[in-house]
């Protein structure tokens, strides 16, 4: 038993010294090739065994023949170990180089392609994460391009919409100033109408800028959905009468919601105005409010005849107005973008889909806590 303990002690001493030397070597080579590090690890294992063997041989006074035999065996094992370590290191280095090239193309071209050659589990995991990041960046770039396109369209359309009323205001003011207006009262009334329209447009732009900047401050309070819909219907009724459209509020359940009353009134108002202006005379605009599996569902159904399928994904984009002529009633294409921004600020979702004869806008809001 005592001899066994001595052998273990001498072997441990030799292996420990070798391990310390190997750790120092790995620290010095930590910024060098992985092949060198793997070779050092393999060498440490073999040299540790050799050092332990030599220490035991010295302590146990082995014959020179026995010692040479052991040394030869260890040397052969060292050669095989180092060769295996170099092969493994070169293989890992090659896979790392391929991954680096793929990552470089990812940074330059914006698209990451996973190397076709099999790699270790760790490198494969890195490849998968880079591929997932590439997909997310591609989606982000696509959204950025769509947003930039919407901004350009918005600038063009706003410029068009501003030019028309400003030209009219200039002409009417010059006519009044020169005293050639045949009906000054009518001119003044028209000037006021155009000014109100410009004021509404500026207000929409300010609201949209707050939404995009993330500075839309909400003041949620508990209120009845029945009262919210009733107020919106009352506010839109004069425009509906003027356009010859019937407003119907059916299946409006008196459910409590936790929302900002002013902002949600704007949401319903924008949806109703949009629906009324797109519905032909003698048509019907219906408002419903029901409890759904995901929360409270507010819906506005119109008789616009439907939206082309290719335009449905863009309905809530800033500046979108479809294929209709850019006439003043069409607005600046900001109303539905404001609807989506306000609804999403309430942790809700705004969607649209075609139905027979028209389309249905739905706003899903979280259910108020009991």
GROMACS .gro file of C-alpha atoms in nm, residues 227-356:
model
  130
  227UNK     CA    1  -7.012   5.498  -2.419
  228UNK     CA    2  -6.694   5.517  -2.630
  229UNK     CA    3  -6.869   5.383  -2.940
  230UNK     CA    4  -7.177   5.598  -2.877
  231UNK     CA    5  -6.973   5.918  -2.864
  232UNK     CA    6  -6.788   5.823  -3.184
  233UNK     CA    7  -7.114   5.754  -3.366
  234UNK     CA    8  -7.258   6.086  -3.253
  235UNK     CA    9  -6.949   6.270  -3.375
  236UNK     CA   10  -6.956   6.103  -3.718
  237UNK     CA   11  -7.331   6.134  -3.770
  238UNK     CA   12  -7.325   6.482  -3.940
  239UNK     CA   13  -7.074   6.362  -4.201
  240UNK     CA   14  -7.277   6.045  -4.259
  241UNK     CA   15  -7.593   6.250  -4.317
  242UNK     CA   16  -7.407   6.478  -4.555
  243UNK     CA   17  -7.279   6.178  -4.753
  244UNK     CA   18  -7.612   5.995  -4.741
  245UNK     CA   19  -7.465   5.700  -4.550
  246UNK     CA   20  -7.642   5.509  -4.273
  247UNK     CA   21  -7.456   5.462  -3.946
  248UNK     CA   22  -7.544   5.148  -3.753
  249UNK     CA   23  -7.418   5.049  -3.410
  250UNK     CA   24  -7.507   4.686  -3.350
  251UNK     CA   25  -7.375   4.421  -3.112
  252UNK     CA   26  -7.205   4.683  -2.897
  253UNK     CA   27  -7.156   4.511  -2.562
  254UNK     CA   28  -7.112   4.735  -2.255
  255UNK     CA   29  -6.771   4.597  -2.164
  256UNK     CA   30  -6.511   4.788  -1.958
  257UNK     CA   31  -6.183   4.882  -2.127
  258UNK     CA   32  -5.865   5.044  -1.994
  259UNK     CA   33  -5.777   5.302  -2.261
  260UNK     CA   34  -5.697   5.666  -2.318
  261UNK     CA   35  -6.044   5.801  -2.400
  262UNK     CA   36  -5.922   6.090  -2.616
  263UNK     CA   37  -5.687   5.879  -2.828
  264UNK     CA   38  -5.932   5.590  -2.871
  265UNK     CA   39  -6.202   5.839  -2.973
  266UNK     CA   40  -5.960   5.955  -3.241
  267UNK     CA   41  -5.912   5.593  -3.353
  268UNK     CA   42  -6.285   5.533  -3.389
  269UNK     CA   43  -6.334   5.875  -3.548
  270UNK     CA   44  -6.066   5.810  -3.811
  271UNK     CA   45  -6.209   5.467  -3.891
  272UNK     CA   46  -6.563   5.602  -3.921
  273UNK     CA   47  -6.463   5.901  -4.136
  274UNK     CA   48  -6.261   5.673  -4.362
  275UNK     CA   49  -6.550   5.427  -4.391
  276UNK     CA   50  -6.811   5.699  -4.458
  277UNK     CA   51  -6.605   5.866  -4.729
  278UNK     CA   52  -6.541   5.534  -4.904
  279UNK     CA   53  -6.901   5.413  -4.886
  280UNK     CA   54  -7.137   5.521  -5.169
  281UNK     CA   55  -7.464   5.705  -5.090
  282UNK     CA   56  -7.739   5.486  -4.943
  283UNK     CA   57  -7.466   5.253  -4.815
  284UNK     CA   58  -7.422   5.139  -4.456
  285UNK     CA   59  -7.135   5.171  -4.211
  286UNK     CA   60  -7.171   4.937  -3.914
  287UNK     CA   61  -6.984   4.947  -3.583
  288UNK     CA   62  -6.965   4.645  -3.353
  289UNK     CA   63  -6.790   4.572  -3.025
  290UNK     CA   64  -6.763   4.218  -2.896
  291UNK     CA   65  -6.553   4.009  -2.662
  292UNK     CA   66  -6.309   3.788  -2.853
  293UNK     CA   67  -6.057   3.520  -2.757
  294UNK     CA   68  -5.772   3.774  -2.760
  295UNK     CA   69  -5.959   4.062  -2.597
  296UNK     CA   70  -6.213   4.325  -2.696
  297UNK     CA   71  -6.278   4.348  -3.071
  298UNK     CA   72  -6.397   4.680  -3.217
  299UNK     CA   73  -6.496   4.658  -3.583
  300UNK     CA   74  -6.604   4.909  -3.849
  301UNK     CA   75  -6.758   4.763  -4.165
  302UNK     CA   76  -6.810   4.974  -4.477
  303UNK     CA   77  -6.943   4.935  -4.831
  304UNK     CA   78  -6.636   5.050  -5.023
  305UNK     CA   79  -6.645   4.750  -5.256
  306UNK     CA   80  -6.327   4.601  -5.114
  307UNK     CA   81  -5.955   4.672  -5.131
  308UNK     CA   82  -5.726   4.500  -5.386
  309UNK     CA   83  -5.550   4.208  -5.222
  310UNK     CA   84  -5.207   4.346  -5.312
  311UNK     CA   85  -5.290   4.671  -5.128
  312UNK     CA   86  -5.415   4.513  -4.804
  313UNK     CA   87  -5.068   4.491  -4.641
  314UNK     CA   88  -5.014   4.866  -4.703
  315UNK     CA   89  -5.346   4.999  -4.577
  316UNK     CA   90  -5.200   5.118  -4.245
  317UNK     CA   91  -4.878   5.254  -4.397
  318UNK     CA   92  -4.806   5.625  -4.365
  319UNK     CA   93  -4.932   5.814  -4.670
  320UNK     CA   94  -5.121   5.521  -4.825
  321UNK     CA   95  -5.440   5.622  -5.007
  322UNK     CA   96  -5.490   5.340  -5.249
  323UNK     CA   97  -5.565   5.391  -5.615
  324UNK     CA   98  -5.834   5.654  -5.567
  325UNK     CA   99  -5.778   5.999  -5.705
  326UNK     CA  100  -5.599   6.236  -5.472
  327UNK     CA  101  -5.898   6.453  -5.412
  328UNK     CA  102  -5.939   6.657  -5.092
  329UNK     CA  103  -6.185   6.413  -4.927
  330UNK     CA  104  -5.924   6.140  -4.957
  331UNK     CA  105  -5.711   6.315  -4.697
  332UNK     CA  106  -5.335   6.291  -4.668
  333UNK     CA  107  -5.323   5.919  -4.597
  334UNK     CA  108  -5.242   5.969  -4.229
  335UNK     CA  109  -5.563   5.861  -4.058
  336UNK     CA  110  -5.511   5.484  -4.070
  337UNK     CA  111  -5.140   5.517  -3.984
  338UNK     CA  112  -5.245   5.711  -3.673
  339UNK     CA  113  -5.501   5.441  -3.593
  340UNK     CA  114  -5.236   5.170  -3.599
  341UNK     CA  115  -4.991   5.377  -3.392
  342UNK     CA  116  -5.245   5.454  -3.120
  343UNK     CA  117  -5.377   5.098  -3.106
  344UNK     CA  118  -5.027   4.951  -3.080
  345UNK     CA  119  -4.947   5.202  -2.805
  346UNK     CA  120  -5.239   5.041  -2.617
  347UNK     CA  121  -5.077   4.696  -2.671
  348UNK     CA  122  -5.346   4.618  -2.926
  349UNK     CA  123  -5.361   4.527  -3.294
  350UNK     CA  124  -5.532   4.684  -3.597
  351UNK     CA  125  -5.620   4.470  -3.901
  352UNK     CA  126  -5.831   4.489  -4.216
  353UNK     CA  127  -5.988   4.227  -4.440
  354UNK     CA  128  -6.227   4.221  -4.730
  355UNK     CA  129  -6.587   4.112  -4.691
  356UNK     CA  130  -6.862   4.087  -4.954
   0.00000   0.00000   0.00000
